[in-house]
Amino acid sequence: MEDDALAARAARLGCATLVDAVGRVHGHRSHIPAMSSPDPLRPLFGPAATISYLPFREDLAGTVRDFKHYYYGALGQRPAAGQVLVLSSGGYPEVSHGGGTKLARADSAGLAGVLADGRLRDFDQLREYSFATWCTGEAVRWGGDTIMPRAYGVAVEVCGVCVNPGDYVHMDRAGGVVIPSASLHRVLAIAEDISAEEAEAAGIIRFENAQPGG
């Protein structure tokens, strides 16, 4: 599959190189600081499907509270494999946005991963799922009285970065990067050029150090 090949390319390049490449193409912020994961050795890569959270309001008429509604709204009734479910923080990055139970449906859907600009519960359970998970940390308390899902399929903010549905998201231990889908192939090609340039520069430096008096 094409996305599997793209994910492998992104993993080989790493977050820092991809951030540099996006910077050569676009003038906006694209980097996400390092986050937590139940399995930090598992990188995440795929197109974003978004859910926006807001501070909880019990008086909003007609508000749908069921996470299932927003999950299928963002991903589709039959989610396409390889997507990344992105959950915004609603201004509360230290609050739980879900956990092993809510995200269990993603395990059988073939999602590439979940990126939450907030905490998640049940790291032990999430570690056993088939997708990668990255968030601001583990939580022990339910957060439904503090935040609520409010919209899906909209642009959201994650750690100061705008994530539009369909943008490609890469996360690894160093951090993350958001790549507009229209420039994905260009960014990957530039990142490979950067990687080659850096390898050449490192070789020159090693040669200099190996010389007498270097």
XYZ file of C-alpha atoms in Angstrom:
214
model
C 0.000 0.000 0.000
C 1.184 3.529 -0.805
C 0.612 4.840 2.710
C 2.711 2.007 4.162
C 5.582 2.996 1.856
C 5.153 6.652 2.782
C 5.112 5.768 6.491
C 8.349 3.812 6.075
C 9.988 6.773 4.313
C 8.862 9.146 7.067
C 10.124 6.788 9.785
C 13.548 6.535 8.131
C 13.816 10.308 7.857
C 12.652 11.151 11.366
C 10.784 14.134 12.747
C 13.569 16.735 12.749
C 14.433 16.226 9.091
C 10.768 16.344 8.105
C 10.297 19.584 10.058
C 13.249 21.125 8.208
C 11.754 20.020 4.890
C 8.334 21.497 5.642
C 10.106 24.731 6.575
C 11.617 24.909 3.094
C 8.166 24.617 1.512
C 5.867 26.474 3.915
C 6.209 29.492 6.173
C 3.843 28.357 8.923
C 4.586 26.404 12.106
C 4.430 22.669 11.545
C 6.291 21.087 14.482
C 4.738 19.486 17.550
C 6.930 19.158 20.671
C 7.750 15.711 22.031
C 4.749 13.895 23.481
C 4.082 10.755 25.537
C 3.141 7.320 24.234
C 2.318 3.914 25.707
C 4.856 2.588 23.182
C 7.414 5.312 22.318
C 9.187 3.039 19.821
C 6.106 2.962 17.584
C 5.956 5.958 15.225
C 2.697 7.322 13.875
C 2.002 8.384 10.297
C -1.152 8.974 8.290
C -3.820 11.426 7.162
C -5.659 13.261 9.927
C -9.317 12.872 10.838
C -10.198 15.471 13.449
C -12.423 15.896 16.491
C -12.581 19.275 18.228
C -13.173 19.490 21.979
C -14.471 22.481 23.917
C -14.870 23.247 27.620
C -17.887 21.415 29.045
C -21.224 23.279 29.027
C -24.252 21.472 30.422
C -26.712 24.079 29.119
C -25.918 23.803 25.393
C -29.148 22.572 23.820
C -28.856 19.721 21.357
C -25.282 18.866 22.215
C -24.401 15.298 21.331
C -22.199 13.892 24.075
C -21.571 10.398 22.712
C -17.958 9.971 21.550
C -19.160 7.331 19.066
C -21.053 10.032 17.119
C -17.898 12.111 16.636
C -15.674 9.104 16.013
C -17.696 7.899 13.025
C -18.359 11.456 11.923
C -14.623 12.097 11.664
C -13.558 8.739 10.246
C -16.640 7.615 8.340
C -19.027 4.764 9.097
C -16.494 2.371 7.595
C -13.183 4.020 8.533
C -10.481 3.782 5.897
C -7.368 2.050 7.175
C -4.317 4.163 7.886
C -6.038 7.295 9.225
C -4.881 9.189 12.304
C -7.590 10.293 14.719
C -6.610 13.736 16.044
C -8.276 15.010 19.223
C -7.879 18.701 20.103
C -7.571 19.751 23.746
C -10.376 22.268 24.152
C -7.927 24.334 26.202
C -7.329 21.502 28.692
C -4.229 19.515 27.654
C -3.914 18.039 31.165
C -7.392 16.439 31.084
C -8.285 12.964 29.814
C -9.807 12.886 26.321
C -10.507 9.172 26.355
C -8.943 5.844 27.079
C -8.795 2.175 26.272
C -12.542 1.630 26.241
C -13.508 4.522 23.946
C -10.645 3.809 21.591
C -11.222 0.054 21.428
C -13.290 0.502 18.246
C -10.191 1.958 16.571
C -8.289 -1.275 17.189
C -10.338 -3.207 14.645
C -10.659 -0.320 12.159
C -7.066 -0.394 10.955
C -6.250 3.124 12.115
C -2.614 4.176 11.974
C -2.952 5.910 15.297
C -4.413 8.438 17.678
C -2.903 11.851 18.422
C -4.441 13.662 21.382
C -3.554 17.202 22.422
C -4.588 16.065 25.893
C -4.120 13.111 28.203
C -5.385 9.556 27.676
C -6.182 6.827 30.178
C -5.290 3.121 30.243
C -1.774 3.128 28.757
C -1.411 -0.615 29.436
C -4.522 -1.295 27.366
C -3.587 1.142 24.606
C -0.142 -0.451 24.331
C -1.786 -3.710 23.252
C -3.787 -2.137 20.432
C -2.717 -2.293 16.802
C -2.340 1.485 16.365
C 0.197 4.019 17.640
C -0.893 6.416 20.381
C 0.622 9.797 21.256
C -0.718 12.322 23.762
C 0.344 14.773 26.472
C 0.530 12.041 29.123
C -1.406 9.395 31.003
C -4.483 10.297 33.038
C -6.298 8.435 35.783
C -9.426 10.582 36.065
C -12.315 10.834 33.572
C -12.456 14.234 31.885
C -16.048 14.378 30.632
C -17.083 16.990 33.189
C -14.328 19.332 31.959
C -14.304 18.941 28.168
C -16.677 17.630 25.540
C -16.386 16.750 21.836
C -18.161 19.426 19.825
C -17.272 19.094 16.119
C -15.630 16.709 13.682
C -14.020 17.139 10.295
C -12.813 20.661 11.088
C -9.409 22.298 11.395
C -8.096 21.947 14.963
C -5.120 23.203 16.968
C -2.558 20.782 18.398
C 0.300 22.275 20.425
C 0.128 25.518 18.465
C -0.094 23.809 15.064
C -3.133 23.936 12.783
C -4.193 20.451 11.692
C -6.617 20.271 8.791
C -8.472 17.056 7.940
C -6.357 15.169 5.421
C -3.037 16.662 6.555
C -0.396 14.007 7.126
C 0.794 13.655 10.703
C 4.068 12.049 11.739
C 5.018 11.468 15.384
C 8.062 9.800 16.893
C 10.064 10.112 20.109
C 11.556 13.435 19.014
C 8.199 15.102 18.354
C 5.799 15.543 15.486
C 5.192 17.321 12.215
C 2.060 18.179 10.257
C 2.435 18.079 6.471
C -0.240 19.488 4.131
C -1.424 16.656 1.899
C -0.858 18.646 -1.305
C 2.861 19.006 -0.559
C 3.498 15.599 1.037
C 5.554 14.092 -1.798
C 7.544 17.297 -2.252
C 8.311 17.464 1.454
C 9.441 13.832 1.568
C 11.718 14.360 -1.451
C 13.252 17.481 0.107
C 13.676 15.661 3.427
C 15.602 12.917 1.649
C 17.833 15.555 0.068
C 18.415 17.117 3.498
C 19.262 13.709 4.968
C 21.803 13.107 2.196
C 23.300 16.589 2.675
C 23.663 16.019 6.415
C 25.258 12.596 5.903
C 27.768 14.140 3.500
C 28.549 16.975 5.929
C 29.020 14.502 8.778
C 31.424 12.493 6.630
C 33.475 15.588 5.867
C 33.651 16.476 9.570
C 34.748 12.935 10.472
C 37.453 13.112 7.807
C 38.649 16.466 9.178
C 38.828 15.052 12.696
C 40.825 12.086 11.463
C 43.536 14.307 9.971
C 46.678 15.130 11.967
C 46.062 18.306 13.904
C 42.296 18.080 13.215
